[in-house]
PDB file of C-alpha atoms and ligand atoms in Angstrom:
ATOM      1  CA  UNK A   1     100.761 -59.521  22.130  1.00  0.00           C
ATOM      2  CA  UNK A   2     102.949 -57.306  23.810  1.00  0.00           C
ATOM      3  CA  UNK A   3     101.618 -54.523  26.252  1.00  0.00           C
ATOM      4  CA  UNK A   4     103.248 -51.079  25.124  1.00  0.00           C
ATOM      5  CA  UNK A   5     101.745 -49.200  27.772  1.00  0.00           C
ATOM      6  CA  UNK A   6     104.323 -46.825  29.033  1.00  0.00           C
ATOM      7  CA  UNK A   7     104.442 -46.252  32.762  1.00  0.00           C
ATOM      8  CA  UNK A   8     104.181 -42.528  33.661  1.00  0.00           C
ATOM      9  CA  UNK A   9     101.762 -40.343  35.564  1.00  0.00           C
ATOM     10  CA  UNK A  10      99.468 -41.914  33.356  1.00  0.00           C
ATOM     11  CA  UNK A  11      99.701 -45.486  34.749  1.00  0.00           C
ATOM     12  CA  UNK A  12      96.530 -45.638  36.147  1.00  0.00           C
ATOM     13  CA  UNK A  13      94.728 -44.391  32.735  1.00  0.00           C
ATOM     14  CA  UNK A  14      96.790 -46.848  30.976  1.00  0.00           C
ATOM     15  CA  UNK A  15      95.549 -49.576  33.814  1.00  0.00           C
ATOM     16  CA  UNK A  16      91.730 -48.722  33.321  1.00  0.00           C
ATOM     17  CA  UNK A  17      92.113 -47.856  29.587  1.00  0.00           C
ATOM     18  CA  UNK A  18      93.977 -50.398  27.594  1.00  0.00           C
ATOM     19  CA  UNK A  19      90.846 -52.178  26.673  1.00  0.00           C
ATOM     20  CA  UNK A  20      90.445 -55.021  26.108  1.00  0.00           C
ATOM     21  CA  UNK A  21      93.177 -56.503  27.773  1.00  0.00           C
ATOM     22  CA  UNK A  22      92.546 -54.541  30.975  1.00  0.00           C
ATOM     23  CA  UNK A  23      88.990 -53.861  30.605  1.00  0.00           C
ATOM     24  CA  UNK A  24      86.967 -52.464  33.160  1.00  0.00           C
ATOM     25  CA  UNK A  25      84.637 -53.697  35.604  1.00  0.00           C
ATOM     26  CA  UNK A  26      81.500 -55.000  33.792  1.00  0.00           C
ATOM     27  CA  UNK A  27      78.145 -54.215  35.406  1.00  0.00           C
ATOM     28  CA  UNK A  28      76.938 -57.814  35.182  1.00  0.00           C
ATOM     29  CA  UNK A  29      79.537 -60.134  34.778  1.00  0.00           C
ATOM     30  CA  UNK A  30      82.102 -61.467  36.918  1.00  0.00           C
ATOM     31  CA  UNK A  31      85.291 -59.150  37.479  1.00  0.00           C
ATOM     32  CA  UNK A  32      88.653 -60.667  39.406  1.00  0.00           C
ATOM     33  CA  UNK A  33      91.896 -59.031  39.893  1.00  0.00           C
ATOM     34  CA  UNK A  34      95.615 -60.707  39.343  1.00  0.00           C
ATOM     35  CA  UNK A  35      98.871 -59.006  40.536  1.00  0.00           C
ATOM     36  CA  UNK A  36     100.685 -59.523  37.096  1.00  0.00           C
ATOM     37  CA  UNK A  37      99.967 -59.351  33.486  1.00  0.00           C
ATOM     38  CA  UNK A  38     100.789 -62.800  32.881  1.00  0.00           C
ATOM     39  CA  UNK A  39      98.290 -64.093  35.545  1.00  0.00           C
ATOM     40  CA  UNK A  40      95.973 -62.070  33.367  1.00  0.00           C
ATOM     41  CA  UNK A  41      96.872 -64.305  30.134  1.00  0.00           C
ATOM     42  CA  UNK A  42      96.098 -67.464  32.323  1.00  0.00           C
ATOM     43  CA  UNK A  43      92.757 -66.200  33.542  1.00  0.00           C
ATOM     44  CA  UNK A  44      91.824 -65.165  30.016  1.00  0.00           C
ATOM     45  CA  UNK A  45      92.556 -68.788  28.871  1.00  0.00           C
ATOM     46  CA  UNK A  46      90.594 -70.329  31.421  1.00  0.00           C
ATOM     47  CA  UNK A  47      87.762 -67.667  31.322  1.00  0.00           C
ATOM     48  CA  UNK A  48      87.576 -67.523  27.543  1.00  0.00           C
ATOM     49  CA  UNK A  49      86.369 -64.057  28.062  1.00  0.00           C
ATOM     50  CA  UNK A  50      83.657 -64.570  30.169  1.00  0.00           C
ATOM     51  CA  UNK A  51      85.494 -63.027  33.195  1.00  0.00           C
ATOM     52  CA  UNK A  52      86.727 -59.317  33.143  1.00  0.00           C
ATOM     53  CA  UNK A  53      90.557 -59.522  34.487  1.00  0.00           C
ATOM     54  CA  UNK A  54      92.376 -56.684  36.005  1.00  0.00           C
ATOM     55  CA  UNK A  55      95.701 -56.290  36.643  1.00  0.00           C
ATOM     56  CA  UNK A  56      97.335 -54.651  39.978  1.00  0.00           C
ATOM     57  CA  UNK A  57     100.996 -53.930  38.658  1.00  0.00           C
ATOM     58  CA  UNK A  58     100.803 -51.787  35.548  1.00  0.00           C
ATOM     59  CA  UNK A  59     103.461 -52.727  32.625  1.00  0.00           C
ATOM     60  CA  UNK A  60     106.687 -51.683  33.214  1.00  0.00           C
ATOM     61  CA  UNK A  61     106.860 -51.460  36.759  1.00  0.00           C
ATOM     62  CA  UNK A  62     108.776 -53.726  39.295  1.00  0.00           C
ATOM     63  CA  UNK A  63     106.807 -56.534  40.362  1.00  0.00           C
ATOM     64  CA  UNK A  64     108.351 -56.734  43.839  1.00  0.00           C
ATOM     65  CA  UNK A  65     107.971 -53.197  45.275  1.00  0.00           C
ATOM     66  CA  UNK A  66     104.454 -52.268  43.963  1.00  0.00           C
ATOM     67  CA  UNK A  67     102.351 -49.598  45.903  1.00  0.00           C
ATOM     68  CA  UNK A  68      98.993 -50.182  44.859  1.00  0.00           C
ATOM     69  CA  UNK A  69      97.194 -46.674  43.738  1.00  0.00           C
ATOM     70  CA  UNK A  70      93.931 -45.521  45.664  1.00  0.00           C
ATOM     71  CA  UNK A  71      91.544 -45.883  42.722  1.00  0.00           C
ATOM     72  CA  UNK A  72      92.595 -49.305  42.206  1.00  0.00           C
ATOM     73  CA  UNK A  73      91.447 -50.159  45.998  1.00  0.00           C
ATOM     74  CA  UNK A  74      87.815 -48.754  45.116  1.00  0.00           C
ATOM     75  CA  UNK A  75      88.094 -50.848  41.532  1.00  0.00           C
ATOM     76  CA  UNK A  76      88.541 -54.116  44.013  1.00  0.00           C
ATOM     77  CA  UNK A  77      85.395 -53.400  45.346  1.00  0.00           C
ATOM     78  CA  UNK A  78      83.758 -54.671  42.075  1.00  0.00           C
ATOM     79  CA  UNK A  79      85.850 -57.679  42.002  1.00  0.00           C
ATOM     80  CA  UNK A  80      84.936 -61.464  43.074  1.00  0.00           C
ATOM     81  CA  UNK A  81      88.038 -62.681  43.549  1.00  0.00           C
ATOM     82  CA  UNK A  82      92.081 -61.581  43.819  1.00  0.00           C
ATOM     83  CA  UNK A  83      94.252 -64.042  42.423  1.00  0.00           C
ATOM     84  CA  UNK A  84      97.635 -63.313  44.490  1.00  0.00           C
ATOM     85  CA  UNK A  85     100.763 -64.961  43.351  1.00  0.00           C
ATOM     86  CA  UNK A  86     103.309 -64.892  46.332  1.00  0.00           C
ATOM     87  CA  UNK A  87     104.910 -61.667  45.274  1.00  0.00           C
ATOM     88  CA  UNK A  88     106.352 -59.579  48.322  1.00  0.00           C
ATOM     89  CA  UNK A  89     104.218 -56.213  47.726  1.00  0.00           C
ATOM     90  CA  UNK A  90     101.053 -58.918  48.224  1.00  0.00           C
ATOM     91  CA  UNK A  91     102.010 -59.624  51.896  1.00  0.00           C
ATOM     92  CA  UNK A  92     101.223 -56.316  53.193  1.00  0.00           C
ATOM     93  CA  UNK A  93      98.579 -55.488  50.941  1.00  0.00           C
ATOM     94  CA  UNK A  94      96.101 -58.287  50.667  1.00  0.00           C
ATOM     95  CA  UNK A  95      94.853 -57.883  54.562  1.00  0.00           C
ATOM     96  CA  UNK A  96      93.760 -54.164  53.428  1.00  0.00           C
ATOM     97  CA  UNK A  97      92.275 -55.617  50.006  1.00  0.00           C
ATOM     98  CA  UNK A  98      90.067 -57.700  51.940  1.00  0.00           C
ATOM     99  CA  UNK A  99      88.936 -55.391  54.485  1.00  0.00           C
ATOM    100  CA  UNK A 100      88.280 -52.617  51.647  1.00  0.00           C
ATOM    101  CA  UNK A 101      86.359 -54.960  49.316  1.00  0.00           C
ATOM    102  CA  UNK A 102      84.100 -57.054  51.638  1.00  0.00           C
ATOM    103  CA  UNK A 103      83.140 -60.248  50.094  1.00  0.00           C
ATOM    104  CA  UNK A 104      86.304 -60.757  47.939  1.00  0.00           C
ATOM    105  CA  UNK A 105      87.658 -64.087  47.558  1.00  0.00           C
ATOM    106  CA  UNK A 106      91.447 -64.202  48.036  1.00  0.00           C
ATOM    107  CA  UNK A 107      92.952 -67.080  46.075  1.00  0.00           C
ATOM    108  CA  UNK A 108      96.619 -68.044  46.633  1.00  0.00           C
ATOM    109  CA  UNK A 109      97.594 -69.339  43.252  1.00  0.00           C
ATOM    110  CA  UNK A 110     101.021 -70.268  44.553  1.00  0.00           C
ATOM    111  CA  UNK A 111      99.345 -72.632  47.214  1.00  0.00           C
ATOM    112  CA  UNK A 112     100.128 -75.847  45.508  1.00  0.00           C
ATOM    113  CA  UNK A 113     103.561 -74.731  44.111  1.00  0.00           C
ATOM    114  CA  UNK A 114     106.887 -75.986  45.749  1.00  0.00           C
ATOM    115  CA  UNK A 115     109.398 -73.123  45.397  1.00  0.00           C
ATOM    116  CA  UNK A 116     113.031 -73.059  45.496  1.00  0.00           C
ATOM    117  CA  UNK A 117     115.360 -70.847  46.735  1.00  0.00           C
ATOM    118  CA  UNK A 118     116.347 -67.634  45.056  1.00  0.00           C
ATOM    119  CA  UNK A 119     120.028 -68.491  45.034  1.00  0.00           C
ATOM    120  CA  UNK A 120     119.833 -71.854  43.610  1.00  0.00           C
ATOM    121  CA  UNK A 121     117.837 -72.821  41.016  1.00  0.00           C
ATOM    122  CA  UNK A 122     118.646 -76.823  41.487  1.00  0.00           C
ATOM    123  CA  UNK A 123     117.524 -77.589  45.217  1.00  0.00           C
ATOM    124  CA  UNK A 124     113.925 -77.365  46.432  1.00  0.00           C
ATOM    125  CA  UNK A 125     113.944 -75.974  49.789  1.00  0.00           C
ATOM    126  CA  UNK A 126     110.400 -75.642  50.919  1.00  0.00           C
ATOM    127  CA  UNK A 127     106.896 -77.168  51.230  1.00  0.00           C
ATOM    128  CA  UNK A 128     104.046 -76.015  49.320  1.00  0.00           C
ATOM    129  CA  UNK A 129     103.917 -72.390  50.131  1.00  0.00           C
ATOM    130  CA  UNK A 130     101.326 -71.413  53.021  1.00  0.00           C
ATOM    131  CA  UNK A 131      97.832 -70.128  52.486  1.00  0.00           C
ATOM    132  CA  UNK A 132      98.756 -67.147  54.542  1.00  0.00           C
ATOM    133  CA  UNK A 133      99.560 -65.049  51.590  1.00  0.00           C
ATOM    134  CA  UNK A 134     102.768 -64.265  53.088  1.00  0.00           C
ATOM    135  CA  UNK A 135     105.968 -65.048  50.884  1.00  0.00           C
ATOM    136  CA  UNK A 136     108.580 -67.075  52.554  1.00  0.00           C
ATOM    137  CA  UNK A 137     111.561 -65.214  52.685  1.00  0.00           C
ATOM    138  CA  UNK A 138     114.671 -66.323  50.534  1.00  0.00           C
ATOM    139  CA  UNK A 139     112.427 -68.355  48.158  1.00  0.00           C
ATOM    140  CA  UNK A 140     112.231 -67.392  44.308  1.00  0.00           C
ATOM    141  CA  UNK A 141     108.663 -66.017  43.436  1.00  0.00           C
ATOM    142  CA  UNK A 142     109.003 -65.956  39.864  1.00  0.00           C
ATOM    143  CA  UNK A 143     106.844 -69.166  39.692  1.00  0.00           C
ATOM    144  CA  UNK A 144     105.025 -67.638  36.448  1.00  0.00           C
ATOM    145  CA  UNK A 145     107.982 -68.466  34.314  1.00  0.00           C
ATOM    146  CA  UNK A 146     107.775 -72.164  34.646  1.00  0.00           C
ATOM    147  CA  UNK A 147     105.225 -73.920  32.503  1.00  0.00           C
ATOM    148  CA  UNK A 148     105.120 -77.021  35.115  1.00  0.00           C
ATOM    149  CA  UNK A 149     104.369 -74.287  37.983  1.00  0.00           C
ATOM    150  CA  UNK A 150     101.790 -72.654  35.498  1.00  0.00           C
ATOM    151  CA  UNK A 151      99.577 -75.906  35.327  1.00  0.00           C
ATOM    152  CA  UNK A 152      99.553 -75.926  39.190  1.00  0.00           C
ATOM    153  CA  UNK A 153      98.645 -72.294  39.176  1.00  0.00           C
ATOM    154  CA  UNK A 154      95.967 -72.931  36.520  1.00  0.00           C
ATOM    155  CA  UNK A 155      94.325 -75.501  38.335  1.00  0.00           C
ATOM    156  CA  UNK A 156      94.049 -73.096  41.418  1.00  0.00           C
ATOM    157  CA  UNK A 157      92.534 -70.180  39.317  1.00  0.00           C
ATOM    158  CA  UNK A 158      90.101 -73.118  37.381  1.00  0.00           C
ATOM    159  CA  UNK A 159      88.755 -74.289  40.553  1.00  0.00           C
ATOM    160  CA  UNK A 160      88.198 -70.583  42.099  1.00  0.00           C
ATOM    161  CA  UNK A 161      86.432 -69.568  38.803  1.00  0.00           C
ATOM    162  CA  UNK A 162      84.105 -72.718  38.802  1.00  0.00           C
ATOM    163  CA  UNK A 163      82.766 -71.813  42.499  1.00  0.00           C
ATOM    164  CA  UNK A 164      82.823 -68.202  42.025  1.00  0.00           C
ATOM    165  CA  UNK A 165      80.761 -68.539  38.734  1.00  0.00           C
ATOM    166  CA  UNK A 166      78.988 -71.749  38.902  1.00  0.00           C
ATOM    167  CA  UNK A 167      76.881 -70.877  35.692  1.00  0.00           C
ATOM    168  CA  UNK A 168      79.496 -71.329  33.688  1.00  0.00           C
ATOM    169  CA  UNK A 169      81.487 -74.038  35.612  1.00  0.00           C
ATOM    170  CA  UNK A 170      81.604 -76.390  32.900  1.00  0.00           C
ATOM    171  CA  UNK A 171      83.182 -73.707  30.055  1.00  0.00           C
ATOM    172  CA  UNK A 172      85.816 -72.838  32.643  1.00  0.00           C
ATOM    173  CA  UNK A 173      86.683 -76.810  32.811  1.00  0.00           C
ATOM    174  CA  UNK A 174      86.548 -77.198  29.319  1.00  0.00           C
ATOM    175  CA  UNK A 175      88.888 -74.022  28.764  1.00  0.00           C
ATOM    176  CA  UNK A 176      91.285 -75.309  31.551  1.00  0.00           C
ATOM    177  CA  UNK A 177      91.495 -78.656  30.275  1.00  0.00           C
ATOM    178  CA  UNK A 178      92.283 -77.219  26.492  1.00  0.00           C
ATOM    179  CA  UNK A 179      95.050 -74.579  28.571  1.00  0.00           C
ATOM    180  CA  UNK A 180      96.754 -77.573  29.788  1.00  0.00           C
ATOM    181  CA  UNK A 181      97.158 -78.885  26.545  1.00  0.00           C
ATOM    182  CA  UNK A 182      98.428 -75.892  25.178  1.00  0.00           C
ATOM    183  CA  UNK A 183     101.045 -76.012  28.049  1.00  0.00           C
ATOM    184  CA  UNK A 184     101.956 -79.314  27.310  1.00  0.00           C
ATOM    185  CA  UNK A 185     102.754 -78.560  23.602  1.00  0.00           C
ATOM    186  CA  UNK A 186     104.707 -75.344  24.923  1.00  0.00           C
ATOM    187  CA  UNK A 187     106.584 -77.533  26.807  1.00  0.00           C
ATOM    188  CA  UNK A 188     107.770 -79.904  23.909  1.00  0.00           C
ATOM    189  CA  UNK A 189     108.690 -76.939  22.023  1.00  0.00           C
ATOM    190  CA  UNK A 190     110.820 -75.432  24.556  1.00  0.00           C
ATOM    191  CA  UNK A 191     112.365 -78.656  25.209  1.00  0.00           C
ATOM    192  CA  UNK A 192     112.901 -78.656  21.327  1.00  0.00           C
ATOM    193  CA  UNK A 193     114.509 -75.380  21.243  1.00  0.00           C
ATOM    194  CA  UNK A 194     116.693 -75.461  24.265  1.00  0.00           C
ATOM    195  CA  UNK A 195     117.746 -79.313  23.064  1.00  0.00           C
ATOM    196  CA  UNK A 196     116.311 -80.518  26.610  1.00  0.00           C
ATOM    197  CA  UNK A 197     114.460 -83.708  25.670  1.00  0.00           C
ATOM    198  CA  UNK A 198     117.258 -86.261  26.561  1.00  0.00           C
ATOM    199  CA  UNK A 199     119.691 -86.829  29.732  1.00  0.00           C
ATOM    200  CA  UNK A 200     122.259 -85.087  27.443  1.00  0.00           C
ATOM    201  CA  UNK A 201     120.581 -81.631  27.826  1.00  0.00           C
ATOM    202  CA  UNK A 202     121.124 -81.893  31.577  1.00  0.00           C
ATOM    203  CA  UNK A 203     124.595 -82.809  31.391  1.00  0.00           C
ATOM    204  CA  UNK A 204     125.635 -79.797  29.156  1.00  0.00           C
ATOM    205  CA  UNK A 205     123.483 -77.028  30.675  1.00  0.00           C
ATOM    206  CA  UNK A 206     123.836 -73.605  28.830  1.00  0.00           C
ATOM    207  CA  UNK A 207     124.769 -71.082  30.765  1.00  0.00           C
ATOM    208  CA  UNK A 208     122.959 -67.540  30.554  1.00  0.00           C
ATOM    209  CA  UNK A 209     123.559 -64.116  32.385  1.00  0.00           C
ATOM    210  CA  UNK A 210     120.781 -62.056  33.412  1.00  0.00           C
ATOM    211  CA  UNK A 211     120.528 -58.779  35.628  1.00  0.00           C
ATOM    212  CA  UNK A 212     117.432 -59.762  37.608  1.00  0.00           C
ATOM    213  CA  UNK A 213     117.364 -63.458  38.760  1.00  0.00           C
ATOM    214  CA  UNK A 214     113.887 -64.118  37.144  1.00  0.00           C
ATOM    215  CA  UNK A 215     114.479 -67.242  35.215  1.00  0.00           C
ATOM    216  CA  UNK A 216     115.422 -69.725  38.021  1.00  0.00           C
ATOM    217  CA  UNK A 217     112.565 -71.902  37.576  1.00  0.00           C
ATOM    218  CA  UNK A 218     112.798 -71.827  33.890  1.00  0.00           C
ATOM    219  CA  UNK A 219     116.601 -72.620  33.925  1.00  0.00           C
ATOM    220  CA  UNK A 220     115.743 -75.603  36.193  1.00  0.00           C
ATOM    221  CA  UNK A 221     113.185 -77.016  33.842  1.00  0.00           C
ATOM    222  CA  UNK A 222     115.056 -76.647  30.755  1.00  0.00           C
ATOM    223  CA  UNK A 223     118.424 -77.635  31.009  1.00  0.00           C
ATOM    224  CA  UNK A 224     119.728 -74.083  31.967  1.00  0.00           C
ATOM    225  CA  UNK A 225     122.245 -72.360  34.485  1.00  0.00           C
ATOM    226  CA  UNK A 226     120.865 -68.868  35.168  1.00  0.00           C
ATOM    227  CA  UNK A 227     123.874 -66.663  36.601  1.00  0.00           C
ATOM    228  CA  UNK A 228     122.519 -63.412  37.942  1.00  0.00           C
ATOM    229  CA  UNK A 229     124.148 -60.051  38.114  1.00  0.00           C
ATOM    230  CA  UNK A 230     121.790 -58.464  40.921  1.00  0.00           C
ATOM    231  CA  UNK A 231     122.557 -59.664  44.404  1.00  0.00           C
ATOM    232  CA  UNK A 232     119.687 -59.579  46.867  1.00  0.00           C
ATOM    233  CA  UNK A 233     117.823 -56.853  45.049  1.00  0.00           C
ATOM    234  CA  UNK A 234     121.177 -54.748  44.629  1.00  0.00           C
ATOM    235  CA  UNK A 235     123.917 -53.809  42.024  1.00  0.00           C
ATOM    236  CA  UNK A 236     126.859 -55.878  42.647  1.00  0.00           C
ATOM    237  CA  UNK A 237     129.971 -55.007  44.494  1.00  0.00           C
ATOM    238  CA  UNK A 238     133.347 -54.840  42.739  1.00  0.00           C
ATOM    239  CA  UNK A 239     134.559 -58.397  43.842  1.00  0.00           C
ATOM    240  CA  UNK A 240     130.924 -59.479  42.988  1.00  0.00           C
ATOM    241  CA  UNK A 241     131.434 -58.038  39.512  1.00  0.00           C
ATOM    242  CA  UNK A 242     135.040 -59.867  39.182  1.00  0.00           C
ATOM    243  CA  UNK A 243     133.365 -63.021  39.917  1.00  0.00           C
ATOM    244  CA  UNK A 244     130.721 -62.731  37.609  1.00  0.00           C
ATOM    245  CA  UNK A 245     132.794 -61.546  34.585  1.00  0.00           C
ATOM    246  CA  UNK A 246     135.192 -64.674  35.530  1.00  0.00           C
ATOM    247  CA  UNK A 247     132.097 -66.725  35.100  1.00  0.00           C
ATOM    248  CA  UNK A 248     130.698 -65.358  31.951  1.00  0.00           C
ATOM    249  CA  UNK A 249     134.080 -65.684  30.387  1.00  0.00           C
ATOM    250  CA  UNK A 250     134.589 -69.303  31.555  1.00  0.00           C
ATOM    251  CA  UNK A 251     131.019 -70.044  29.664  1.00  0.00           C
ATOM    252  CA  UNK A 252     132.000 -67.671  26.656  1.00  0.00           C
ATOM    253  CA  UNK A 253     128.476 -65.926  27.668  1.00  0.00           C
ATOM    254  CA  UNK A 254     127.515 -63.876  23.938  1.00  0.00           C
ATOM    255  CA  UNK A 255     124.527 -62.274  25.418  1.00  0.00           C
ATOM    256  CA  UNK A 256     123.317 -60.317  28.645  1.00  0.00           C
ATOM    257  CA  UNK A 257     119.672 -60.449  29.316  1.00  0.00           C
ATOM    258  CA  UNK A 258     118.005 -57.576  31.301  1.00  0.00           C
ATOM    259  CA  UNK A 259     114.321 -57.112  32.236  1.00  0.00           C
ATOM    260  CA  UNK A 260     112.977 -53.871  31.170  1.00  0.00           C
ATOM    261  CA  UNK A 261     111.677 -52.654  34.663  1.00  0.00           C
ATOM    262  CA  UNK A 262     115.368 -53.219  36.019  1.00  0.00           C
ATOM    263  CA  UNK A 263     118.521 -50.944  35.760  1.00  0.00           C
ATOM    264  CA  UNK A 264     120.660 -51.938  32.455  1.00  0.00           C
ATOM    265  CA  UNK A 265     124.023 -50.426  33.871  1.00  0.00           C
ATOM    266  CA  UNK A 266     125.965 -53.355  35.476  1.00  0.00           C
ATOM    267  CA  UNK A 267     124.698 -55.688  32.489  1.00  0.00           C
ATOM    268  CA  UNK A 268     126.193 -52.893  30.055  1.00  0.00           C
ATOM    269  CA  UNK A 269     129.754 -52.800  31.807  1.00  0.00           C
ATOM    270  CA  UNK A 270     129.439 -56.489  32.010  1.00  0.00           C
ATOM    271  CA  UNK A 271     128.547 -56.815  28.624  1.00  0.00           C
ATOM    272  CA  UNK A 272     131.147 -54.514  27.306  1.00  0.00           C
ATOM    273  CA  UNK A 273     133.819 -55.924  29.444  1.00  0.00           C
ATOM    274  CA  UNK A 274     133.113 -59.465  27.758  1.00  0.00           C
ATOM    275  CA  UNK A 275     132.381 -58.526  24.264  1.00  0.00           C
ATOM    276  CA  UNK A 276     128.599 -59.548  24.777  1.00  0.00           C
ATOM    277  CA  UNK A 277     125.063 -57.955  23.585  1.00  0.00           C
ATOM    278  CA  UNK A 278     122.648 -56.902  25.762  1.00  0.00           C
ATOM    279  CA  UNK A 279     118.851 -58.026  25.118  1.00  0.00           C
ATOM    280  CA  UNK A 280     115.490 -57.437  26.876  1.00  0.00           C
ATOM    281  CA  UNK A 281     114.071 -60.610  28.137  1.00  0.00           C
ATOM    282  CA  UNK A 282     110.731 -59.539  29.687  1.00  0.00           C
ATOM    283  CA  UNK A 283     109.236 -61.562  32.533  1.00  0.00           C
ATOM    284  CA  UNK A 284     105.717 -59.709  32.454  1.00  0.00           C
ATOM    285  CA  UNK A 285     104.777 -59.838  28.949  1.00  0.00           C
ATOM    286  CA  UNK A 286     101.280 -60.515  28.555  1.00  0.00           C
ATOM    287  CA  UNK A 287     101.567 -63.157  25.790  1.00  0.00           C
ATOM    288  CA  UNK A 288     103.230 -65.683  28.094  1.00  0.00           C
ATOM    289  CA  UNK A 289     103.536 -68.608  25.685  1.00  0.00           C
ATOM    290  CA  UNK A 290     105.117 -66.333  22.629  1.00  0.00           C
ATOM    291  CA  UNK A 291     107.324 -64.837  25.104  1.00  0.00           C
ATOM    292  CA  UNK A 292     108.579 -67.921  26.724  1.00  0.00           C
ATOM    293  CA  UNK A 293     109.450 -68.960  23.194  1.00  0.00           C
ATOM    294  CA  UNK A 294     110.847 -65.770  22.335  1.00  0.00           C
ATOM    295  CA  UNK A 295     113.091 -66.165  25.568  1.00  0.00           C
ATOM    296  CA  UNK A 296     114.102 -69.526  24.891  1.00  0.00           C
ATOM    297  CA  UNK A 297     115.072 -69.042  21.346  1.00  0.00           C
ATOM    298  CA  UNK A 298     116.989 -66.002  22.260  1.00  0.00           C
ATOM    299  CA  UNK A 299     119.291 -68.091  24.499  1.00  0.00           C
ATOM    300  CA  UNK A 300     119.734 -70.825  22.347  1.00  0.00           C
ATOM    301  CA  UNK A 301     120.851 -68.638  19.692  1.00  0.00           C
ATOM    302  CA  UNK A 302     123.707 -67.101  22.332  1.00  0.00           C
TER     303      UNK A 302
HETATM  304 ZN1  LIG B 401     111.328 -60.291  39.802  1.00  0.00          ZN
END
C-alpha cells in the first residue's frame, strides 16, 4: 500500500495522523522509531502489530539530508528503540536523540551489512559498518533495496525487539522466520522477472538509467547495471551529460527512472534526447515487497 501523504507544511500532521501506518505512541505497548518508511514495513512484519512504529523521514522527503522536527524529538521520549539504517542525516542526530530520550536503545540495523562503494555496485569495499552510527564516506547507504541485505537488517531488528519486549519474544521470533520465508519467495520472483536465475543472466546484464543512484545493491543482486545521472549528489556537468547520453544510446535505454524526492530535470532532458520515457521508481514506498516487484517489472519491460 503506497503512502500518499503529501509533503507540505502539514508534514508533521501527516506524520502523526496517517494511522494506522504511522500511528501514535501507545500508552501501554512498545513504541519504536525508524528512519524511513520501508524500515517500518520490516518492523511491522516482525512485530505483527504488537509494536507502534513511527517514521522519522516523512514521505516525499529526501532521505539523505533530513532535519528532524522538534515535535518528533518529543515523540522520541516515548520510544524504546531507534532503528538507524546508516543514512547520512543520522550521524549528527543520533547522539542528540540519545540525550533527549533517556533510556532509548540505539539499534544500528546496518551493523551486519557489508556495504559497497556508491560509485561501483560490483566491488565490496568495506568490512561490516561500525556500530558508531556514523555512515562511512563514499559507501552506498541504500541497503534496504536488497532483499539479501534486508534479511540481515531483519535479524538485527528481531533480536532487538525480543530483548526489549521479552513477553512477546516468541511471537517476534516466529514472525521473523515467516518474514525470511517471504523474502526468499520475493527473491525467487525477482530473479524470474529479471531473468537472473542462471549464470547467463549475469553475462547479459541489463542496463537501466536512474537519476539518483538508489538501486546499486538491487542491480548487483539481480544481474543489472545501474547508470546514474546524478554525480555526487549534483546535476551532471555538460561533459558528464554527453557521456551519459553516449552510454544510454549504446545500451538502447528506453526508460529513465526517477525517484519522487529528486529533480526530474536532467532525466527529462536525457529522456528527450534519446527518445526514452521517464518513470517513477519509488525507493521509499511502505509496501517494500510489492514496490520491488513493480520496479523489477518496469526494468524488465524496458
Ligand atoms: Zn538515496
